[in-house]
Amino acid sequence: MNIPADLKYLKTHEYLRLEGDIATIGITDFAQDQLGDVVFVELPAVGRVLKAGEGAAVVESVKTASDIYSPVAGEVIEVNSSLTDEPEKINAAPYGDGFLFKVRISSVSGELIDAAAYQAVAEAEKSRIQLISSAGLDERVLAYQSFDALTEISKGAANKVFLPSSAIETLGTLGAIAEVFKASKESK
């Protein structure tokens, strides 16, 4: 997994390269790997003013579509229009020719993290995906993006539908992890 130390990241798998007051934004190597082959990209219009955390683009792959959030507020000054005809550049070089757009920054999100913190986020996500997959669950379960949803599944939904016992055990474990995670968030 390639995570350049000179970039900033969002937990939602976008990266930000700062050059003065210009931010180059794209998706991480981990994100493109999880998406699979990228087949379509919807980019923001040049001149659009974005808020930090606002959905700015969409990347579609053979597996799914994913909203891309702007890590900064500001005006879109450039889009990578080559992605219209060659969206696979995102898979080949997410930090280079596969960047999505550039923004003239008016403010930066407080949610940016460094490479070490992003490495931890990506590793945790990878482990979660492996755990769910090893339990025999299909990718629809991966649509649950929050521990709260997994907690609800583990509390009752698992006994209302047929699931392998290993999946039910995994959901119970995820529910317990979710409770610890939720308690740690509430104590902060």
mmCIF file of C-alpha atoms in Angstrom:
data_model
loop_
_atom_site.group_PDB
_atom_site.id
_atom_site.type_symbol
_atom_site.label_atom_id
_atom_site.label_comp_id
_atom_site.label_asym_id
_atom_site.label_seq_id
_atom_site.Cartn_x
_atom_site.Cartn_y
_atom_site.Cartn_z
ATOM 1 C CA MET A 1 0.000 0.000 0.000
ATOM 2 C CA ASN A 2 1.553 3.271 -1.142
ATOM 3 C CA ILE A 3 0.981 6.147 1.327
ATOM 4 C CA PRO A 4 3.289 9.091 0.539
ATOM 5 C CA ALA A 5 4.480 10.895 3.683
ATOM 6 C CA ASP A 6 4.304 14.349 2.078
ATOM 7 C CA LEU A 7 0.521 14.252 1.600
ATOM 8 C CA LYS A 8 -2.435 14.830 3.932
ATOM 9 C CA TYR A 9 -5.422 12.500 3.997
ATOM 10 C CA LEU A 10 -9.071 12.180 4.939
ATOM 11 C CA LYS A 11 -10.387 9.061 6.647
ATOM 12 C CA THR A 12 -12.701 8.718 3.633
ATOM 13 C CA HIS A 13 -9.629 7.897 1.492
ATOM 14 C CA GLU A 14 -9.001 11.176 -0.316
ATOM 15 C CA TYR A 15 -5.557 12.733 -0.388
ATOM 16 C CA LEU A 16 -4.423 16.350 -0.544
ATOM 17 C CA ARG A 17 -1.150 17.638 -1.957
ATOM 18 C CA LEU A 18 -0.465 21.221 -0.843
ATOM 19 C CA GLU A 19 1.483 23.576 -3.098
ATOM 20 C CA GLY A 20 1.119 27.075 -1.684
ATOM 21 C CA ASP A 21 -2.590 27.887 -1.746
ATOM 22 C CA ILE A 22 -3.352 25.173 -4.324
ATOM 23 C CA ALA A 23 -4.519 21.710 -3.289
ATOM 24 C CA THR A 24 -4.354 18.739 -5.634
ATOM 25 C CA ILE A 25 -7.010 16.192 -4.646
ATOM 26 C CA GLY A 26 -7.477 12.555 -5.546
ATOM 27 C CA ILE A 27 -8.167 9.152 -4.061
ATOM 28 C CA THR A 28 -5.552 7.075 -2.291
ATOM 29 C CA ASP A 29 -3.841 3.968 -3.566
ATOM 30 C CA PHE A 30 -5.797 1.969 -0.970
ATOM 31 C CA ALA A 31 -9.092 3.431 -2.251
ATOM 32 C CA GLN A 32 -8.381 2.666 -5.895
ATOM 33 C CA ASP A 33 -7.357 -0.870 -4.964
ATOM 34 C CA GLN A 34 -10.602 -1.423 -3.056
ATOM 35 C CA LEU A 35 -12.688 0.048 -5.882
ATOM 36 C CA GLY A 36 -11.137 -2.135 -8.559
ATOM 37 C CA ASP A 37 -11.029 -1.066 -12.193
ATOM 38 C CA VAL A 38 -12.248 2.537 -12.478
ATOM 39 C CA VAL A 39 -14.564 2.950 -15.492
ATOM 40 C CA PHE A 40 -16.062 6.441 -15.082
ATOM 41 C CA VAL A 41 -15.314 9.694 -13.285
ATOM 42 C CA GLU A 42 -17.617 12.655 -12.686
ATOM 43 C CA LEU A 43 -15.564 15.763 -11.920
ATOM 44 C CA PRO A 44 -16.646 19.119 -10.480
ATOM 45 C CA ALA A 45 -16.974 22.123 -12.773
ATOM 46 C CA VAL A 46 -14.088 24.568 -12.926
ATOM 47 C CA GLY A 47 -15.162 27.642 -10.960
ATOM 48 C CA ARG A 48 -17.308 25.683 -8.519
ATOM 49 C CA VAL A 49 -16.840 26.781 -4.924
ATOM 50 C CA LEU A 50 -16.572 23.846 -2.533
ATOM 51 C CA LYS A 51 -16.978 23.574 1.216
ATOM 52 C CA ALA A 52 -14.624 21.302 3.146
ATOM 53 C CA GLY A 53 -16.263 17.889 3.426
ATOM 54 C CA GLU A 54 -18.622 18.516 0.511
ATOM 55 C CA GLY A 55 -19.128 15.850 -2.138
ATOM 56 C CA ALA A 56 -17.187 17.082 -5.140
ATOM 57 C CA ALA A 57 -16.779 14.159 -7.543
ATOM 58 C CA VAL A 58 -17.844 10.573 -8.174
ATOM 59 C CA VAL A 59 -15.614 7.646 -9.110
ATOM 60 C CA GLU A 60 -17.301 4.565 -10.546
ATOM 61 C CA SER A 61 -15.669 1.181 -10.840
ATOM 62 C CA VAL A 62 -16.737 -2.252 -11.956
ATOM 63 C CA LYS A 63 -17.758 -2.869 -8.309
ATOM 64 C CA THR A 64 -19.377 0.345 -7.084
ATOM 65 C CA ALA A 65 -19.636 4.124 -7.231
ATOM 66 C CA SER A 66 -17.989 6.271 -4.599
ATOM 67 C CA ASP A 67 -18.502 9.925 -3.686
ATOM 68 C CA ILE A 68 -15.298 11.924 -3.359
ATOM 69 C CA TYR A 69 -15.230 14.638 -0.705
ATOM 70 C CA SER A 70 -13.222 17.834 -0.813
ATOM 71 C CA PRO A 71 -10.787 18.073 2.102
ATOM 72 C CA VAL A 72 -10.632 21.851 1.681
ATOM 73 C CA ALA A 73 -12.904 24.792 0.990
ATOM 74 C CA GLY A 74 -12.173 26.840 -2.086
ATOM 75 C CA GLU A 75 -12.659 27.267 -5.808
ATOM 76 C CA VAL A 76 -12.031 24.469 -8.294
ATOM 77 C CA ILE A 77 -9.376 25.843 -10.658
ATOM 78 C CA GLU A 78 -8.558 22.701 -12.656
ATOM 79 C CA VAL A 79 -9.970 19.257 -13.310
ATOM 80 C CA ASN A 80 -8.117 16.289 -14.729
ATOM 81 C CA SER A 81 -10.158 16.132 -17.932
ATOM 82 C CA SER A 82 -7.990 13.286 -19.280
ATOM 83 C CA LEU A 83 -9.872 11.014 -16.846
ATOM 84 C CA THR A 84 -12.995 11.357 -18.983
ATOM 85 C CA ASP A 85 -11.374 9.198 -21.680
ATOM 86 C CA GLU A 86 -8.870 7.380 -19.458
ATOM 87 C CA PRO A 87 -10.382 6.804 -15.990
ATOM 88 C CA GLU A 88 -7.966 3.897 -15.517
ATOM 89 C CA LYS A 89 -5.249 6.491 -14.798
ATOM 90 C CA ILE A 90 -6.670 6.537 -11.263
ATOM 91 C CA ASN A 91 -5.723 2.864 -10.872
ATOM 92 C CA ALA A 92 -2.330 3.267 -12.544
ATOM 93 C CA ALA A 93 -1.160 6.445 -10.790
ATOM 94 C CA PRO A 94 -3.558 7.789 -8.144
ATOM 95 C CA TYR A 95 -0.964 10.277 -6.813
ATOM 96 C CA GLY A 96 0.201 11.373 -10.273
ATOM 97 C CA ASP A 97 -1.711 11.364 -13.569
ATOM 98 C CA GLY A 98 -4.752 10.000 -11.731
ATOM 99 C CA PHE A 99 -5.403 13.105 -9.606
ATOM 100 C CA LEU A 100 -9.010 14.384 -9.788
ATOM 101 C CA PHE A 101 -9.005 18.167 -9.408
ATOM 102 C CA LYS A 102 -7.228 21.207 -7.994
ATOM 103 C CA VAL A 103 -8.648 23.826 -5.636
ATOM 104 C CA ARG A 104 -7.474 27.311 -4.690
ATOM 105 C CA ILE A 105 -7.807 26.989 -0.910
ATOM 106 C CA SER A 106 -9.847 29.359 1.215
ATOM 107 C CA SER A 107 -9.764 27.083 4.307
ATOM 108 C CA VAL A 108 -8.539 23.615 5.253
ATOM 109 C CA SER A 109 -10.587 20.930 7.004
ATOM 110 C CA GLY A 110 -9.628 20.127 10.565
ATOM 111 C CA GLU A 111 -10.113 16.465 9.689
ATOM 112 C CA LEU A 112 -6.889 16.095 7.709
ATOM 113 C CA ILE A 113 -4.530 13.417 8.988
ATOM 114 C CA ASP A 114 -0.897 12.621 8.258
ATOM 115 C CA ALA A 115 0.442 9.526 6.498
ATOM 116 C CA ALA A 116 0.986 7.532 9.714
ATOM 117 C CA ALA A 117 -2.588 8.139 10.878
ATOM 118 C CA TYR A 118 -3.938 7.283 7.426
ATOM 119 C CA GLN A 119 -1.884 4.067 7.411
ATOM 120 C CA ALA A 120 -3.714 3.059 10.604
ATOM 121 C CA VAL A 121 -7.094 3.925 9.060
ATOM 122 C CA ALA A 122 -6.358 1.924 5.911
ATOM 123 C CA GLU A 123 -5.053 -1.079 7.875
ATOM 124 C CA ALA A 124 -8.156 -1.075 10.100
ATOM 125 C CA GLU A 125 -10.411 -0.901 7.038
ATOM 126 C CA LYS A 126 -8.493 -3.711 5.370
ATOM 127 C CA SER A 127 -8.812 -5.865 8.505
ATOM 128 C CA ARG A 128 -12.541 -5.140 8.736
ATOM 129 C CA ILE A 129 -13.048 -6.162 5.112
ATOM 130 C CA GLN A 130 -11.036 -9.360 5.609
ATOM 131 C CA LEU A 131 -12.988 -10.207 8.763
ATOM 132 C CA ILE A 132 -16.339 -9.774 7.064
ATOM 133 C CA SER A 133 -15.196 -11.699 3.985
ATOM 134 C CA SER A 134 -13.775 -14.564 6.052
ATOM 135 C CA ALA A 135 -17.155 -14.935 7.758
ATOM 136 C CA GLY A 136 -18.747 -15.793 4.436
ATOM 137 C CA LEU A 137 -20.705 -12.568 4.072
ATOM 138 C CA ASP A 138 -21.123 -11.026 0.649
ATOM 139 C CA GLU A 139 -20.154 -7.475 -0.294
ATOM 140 C CA ARG A 140 -23.592 -6.070 0.533
ATOM 141 C CA VAL A 141 -22.583 -6.160 4.191
ATOM 142 C CA LEU A 142 -19.697 -3.853 3.301
ATOM 143 C CA ALA A 143 -22.291 -1.206 2.495
ATOM 144 C CA TYR A 144 -22.654 -0.726 6.247
ATOM 145 C CA GLN A 145 -20.169 2.089 6.700
ATOM 146 C CA SER A 146 -20.630 2.654 10.411
ATOM 147 C CA PHE A 147 -20.054 0.585 13.499
ATOM 148 C CA ASP A 148 -23.557 1.610 14.624
ATOM 149 C CA ALA A 149 -25.091 -0.308 11.701
ATOM 150 C CA LEU A 150 -22.950 -3.357 12.456
ATOM 151 C CA THR A 151 -24.011 -3.144 16.095
ATOM 152 C CA GLU A 152 -27.670 -3.227 15.074
ATOM 153 C CA ILE A 153 -27.047 -6.243 12.852
ATOM 154 C CA SER A 154 -25.314 -8.082 15.666
ATOM 155 C CA LYS A 155 -28.148 -7.315 18.131
ATOM 156 C CA GLY A 156 -30.993 -8.739 16.133
ATOM 157 C CA ALA A 157 -30.917 -8.913 12.391
ATOM 158 C CA ALA A 158 -28.603 -11.932 12.328
ATOM 159 C CA ASN A 159 -31.247 -14.157 13.911
ATOM 160 C CA LYS A 160 -33.928 -13.078 11.410
ATOM 161 C CA VAL A 161 -32.120 -14.177 8.258
ATOM 162 C CA PHE A 162 -30.098 -17.235 7.371
ATOM 163 C CA LEU A 163 -26.404 -16.622 7.901
ATOM 164 C CA PRO A 164 -23.597 -19.118 8.472
ATOM 165 C CA SER A 165 -22.756 -19.504 12.159
ATOM 166 C CA SER A 166 -19.294 -18.056 11.500
ATOM 167 C CA ALA A 167 -20.975 -14.923 10.124
ATOM 168 C CA ILE A 168 -23.155 -14.594 13.210
ATOM 169 C CA GLU A 169 -20.093 -15.004 15.454
ATOM 170 C CA THR A 170 -18.267 -12.346 13.412
ATOM 171 C CA LEU A 171 -21.200 -9.964 13.660
ATOM 172 C CA GLY A 172 -21.260 -10.504 17.421
ATOM 173 C CA THR A 173 -17.551 -9.706 17.575
ATOM 174 C CA LEU A 174 -18.062 -6.622 15.406
ATOM 175 C CA GLY A 175 -20.909 -5.570 17.670
ATOM 176 C CA ALA A 176 -18.644 -5.839 20.704
ATOM 177 C CA ILE A 177 -15.931 -3.879 18.906
ATOM 178 C CA ALA A 178 -18.533 -1.298 17.948
ATOM 179 C CA GLU A 179 -19.615 -0.873 21.577
ATOM 180 C CA VAL A 180 -15.999 -0.280 22.665
ATOM 181 C CA PHE A 181 -15.447 2.127 19.759
ATOM 182 C CA LYS A 182 -18.674 3.990 20.520
ATOM 183 C CA ALA A 183 -17.791 4.264 24.234
ATOM 184 C CA SER A 184 -14.335 5.619 23.397
ATOM 185 C CA LYS A 185 -15.858 8.226 21.051
ATOM 186 C CA GLU A 186 -18.367 9.304 23.717
ATOM 187 C CA SER A 187 -15.658 9.668 26.365
ATOM 188 C CA LYS A 188 -13.698 12.170 24.227
#
